[in-house]
Short mmCIF file of C-alpha atoms in Angstrom, two decimals:
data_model
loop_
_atom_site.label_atom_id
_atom_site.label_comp_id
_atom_site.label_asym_id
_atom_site.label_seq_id
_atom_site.Cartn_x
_atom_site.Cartn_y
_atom_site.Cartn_z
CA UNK C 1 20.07 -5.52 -5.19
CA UNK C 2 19.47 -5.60 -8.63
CA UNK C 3 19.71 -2.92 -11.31
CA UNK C 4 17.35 -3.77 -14.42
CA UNK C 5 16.70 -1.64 -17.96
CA UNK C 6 14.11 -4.58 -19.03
CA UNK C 7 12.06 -7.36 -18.06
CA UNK C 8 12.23 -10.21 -20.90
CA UNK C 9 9.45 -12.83 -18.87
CA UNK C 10 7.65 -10.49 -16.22
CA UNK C 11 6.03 -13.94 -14.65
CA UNK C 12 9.85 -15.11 -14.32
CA UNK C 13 10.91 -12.03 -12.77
CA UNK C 14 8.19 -11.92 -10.11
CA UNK C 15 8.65 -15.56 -9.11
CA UNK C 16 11.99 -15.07 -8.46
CA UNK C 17 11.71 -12.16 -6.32
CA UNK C 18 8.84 -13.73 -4.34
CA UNK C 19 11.24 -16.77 -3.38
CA UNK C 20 13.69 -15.20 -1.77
CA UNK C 21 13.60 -15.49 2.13
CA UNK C 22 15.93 -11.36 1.98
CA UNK C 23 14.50 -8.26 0.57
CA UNK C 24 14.99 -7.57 -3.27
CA UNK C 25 15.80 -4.23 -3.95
CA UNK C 26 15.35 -3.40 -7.66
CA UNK C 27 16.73 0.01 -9.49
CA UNK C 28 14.74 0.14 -12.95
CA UNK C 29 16.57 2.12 -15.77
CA UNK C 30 14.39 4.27 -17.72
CA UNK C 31 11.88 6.07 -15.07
CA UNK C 32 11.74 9.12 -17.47
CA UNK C 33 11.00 9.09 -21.27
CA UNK C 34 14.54 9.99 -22.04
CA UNK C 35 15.73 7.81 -19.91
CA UNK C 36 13.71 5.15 -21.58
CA UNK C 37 15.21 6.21 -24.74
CA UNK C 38 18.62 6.16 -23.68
CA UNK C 39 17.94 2.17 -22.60
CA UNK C 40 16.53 1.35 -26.37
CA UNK C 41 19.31 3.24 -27.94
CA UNK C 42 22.09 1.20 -26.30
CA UNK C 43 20.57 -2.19 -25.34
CA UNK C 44 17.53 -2.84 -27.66
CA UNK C 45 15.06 -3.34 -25.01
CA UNK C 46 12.04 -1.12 -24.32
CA UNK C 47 12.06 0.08 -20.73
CA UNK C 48 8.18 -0.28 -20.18
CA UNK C 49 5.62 1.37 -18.18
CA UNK C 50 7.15 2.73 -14.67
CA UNK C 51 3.91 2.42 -13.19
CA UNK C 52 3.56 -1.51 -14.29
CA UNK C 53 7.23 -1.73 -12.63
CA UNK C 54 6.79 -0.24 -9.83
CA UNK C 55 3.03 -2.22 -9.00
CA UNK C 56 4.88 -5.69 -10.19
CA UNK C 57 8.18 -5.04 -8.02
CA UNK C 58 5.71 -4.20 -5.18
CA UNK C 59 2.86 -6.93 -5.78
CA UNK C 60 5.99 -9.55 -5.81
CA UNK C 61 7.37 -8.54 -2.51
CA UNK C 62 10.24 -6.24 -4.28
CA UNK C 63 11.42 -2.66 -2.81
CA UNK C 64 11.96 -0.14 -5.36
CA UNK C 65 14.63 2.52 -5.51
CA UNK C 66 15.01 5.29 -7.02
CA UNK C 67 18.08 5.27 -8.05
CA UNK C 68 21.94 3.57 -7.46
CA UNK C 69 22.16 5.64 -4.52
CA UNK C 70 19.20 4.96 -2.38
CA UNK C 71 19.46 0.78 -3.98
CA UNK C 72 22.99 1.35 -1.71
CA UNK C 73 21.01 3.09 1.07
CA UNK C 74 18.69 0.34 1.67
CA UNK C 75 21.29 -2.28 1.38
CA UNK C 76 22.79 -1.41 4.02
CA UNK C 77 19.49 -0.09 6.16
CA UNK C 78 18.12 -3.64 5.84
CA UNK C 79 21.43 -5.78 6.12
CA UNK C 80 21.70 -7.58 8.92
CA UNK C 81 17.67 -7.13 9.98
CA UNK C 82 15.40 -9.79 10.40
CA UNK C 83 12.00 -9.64 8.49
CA UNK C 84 9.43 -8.00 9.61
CA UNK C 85 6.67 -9.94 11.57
CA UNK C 86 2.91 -9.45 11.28
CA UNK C 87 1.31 -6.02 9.47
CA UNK C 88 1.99 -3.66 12.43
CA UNK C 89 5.29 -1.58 11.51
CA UNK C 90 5.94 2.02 12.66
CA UNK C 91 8.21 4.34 10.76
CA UNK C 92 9.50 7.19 12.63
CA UNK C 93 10.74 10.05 10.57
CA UNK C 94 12.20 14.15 11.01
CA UNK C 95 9.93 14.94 7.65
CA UNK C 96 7.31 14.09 6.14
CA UNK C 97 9.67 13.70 3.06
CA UNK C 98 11.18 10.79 4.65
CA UNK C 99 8.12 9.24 5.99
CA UNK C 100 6.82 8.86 2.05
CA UNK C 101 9.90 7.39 1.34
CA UNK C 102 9.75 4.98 3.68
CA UNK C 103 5.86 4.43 3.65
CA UNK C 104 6.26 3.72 -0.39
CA UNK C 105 8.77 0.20 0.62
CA UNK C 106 6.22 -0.94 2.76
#
């Protein structure tokens, strides 16, 4: 898993998510505007648009979390699993909650 406050060569990044043969689950620092601001302050790099994370960490094969928490979650949901085969995966859920959570790491 990786935990990230800024992308330096977004091409770079993407390539190296898409060559890994195990999921990449990324937490990106900053979601919020203070939270964005709190990453300038103490590392000098701007956080970026959420949205043009979240579509680059998906479009590259990436799962996103949310936070620390759910990065630790999935690491250990998807340890030990093959990849999935094919485009026909069910997700079985107790809430519809969960189901979007799920749905939104497909």
């Amino acid at each position: 898993g990786l935990y990230i406050e800024g992308v330096k060569d977004g091409r770079a990044f993407m390539n190296s998510i898409k060559a890994c043969n195990k999921p990449v689950l990324v937490v990106k620092a900053g979601r919020s505007k203070a939270g964005a601001r709190a990453t300038a302050s103490h590392t000098g790099s701007m956080a970026g648009s959420d949205k043009i994370y979240d579509a680059a960490i998906k479009q590259a094969g990436g799962i996103r979390c949310r936070d620390i928490i759910e990065l630790f979650d999935m690491a250990r949901a998807v340890s030990g699993q093959p990849p999935a085969q094919g485009n026909r995966i069910g997700i079985i859920t107790n809430g519809g909650g969960a189901w979007h959570s799920s749905y939104r790491c497909l």
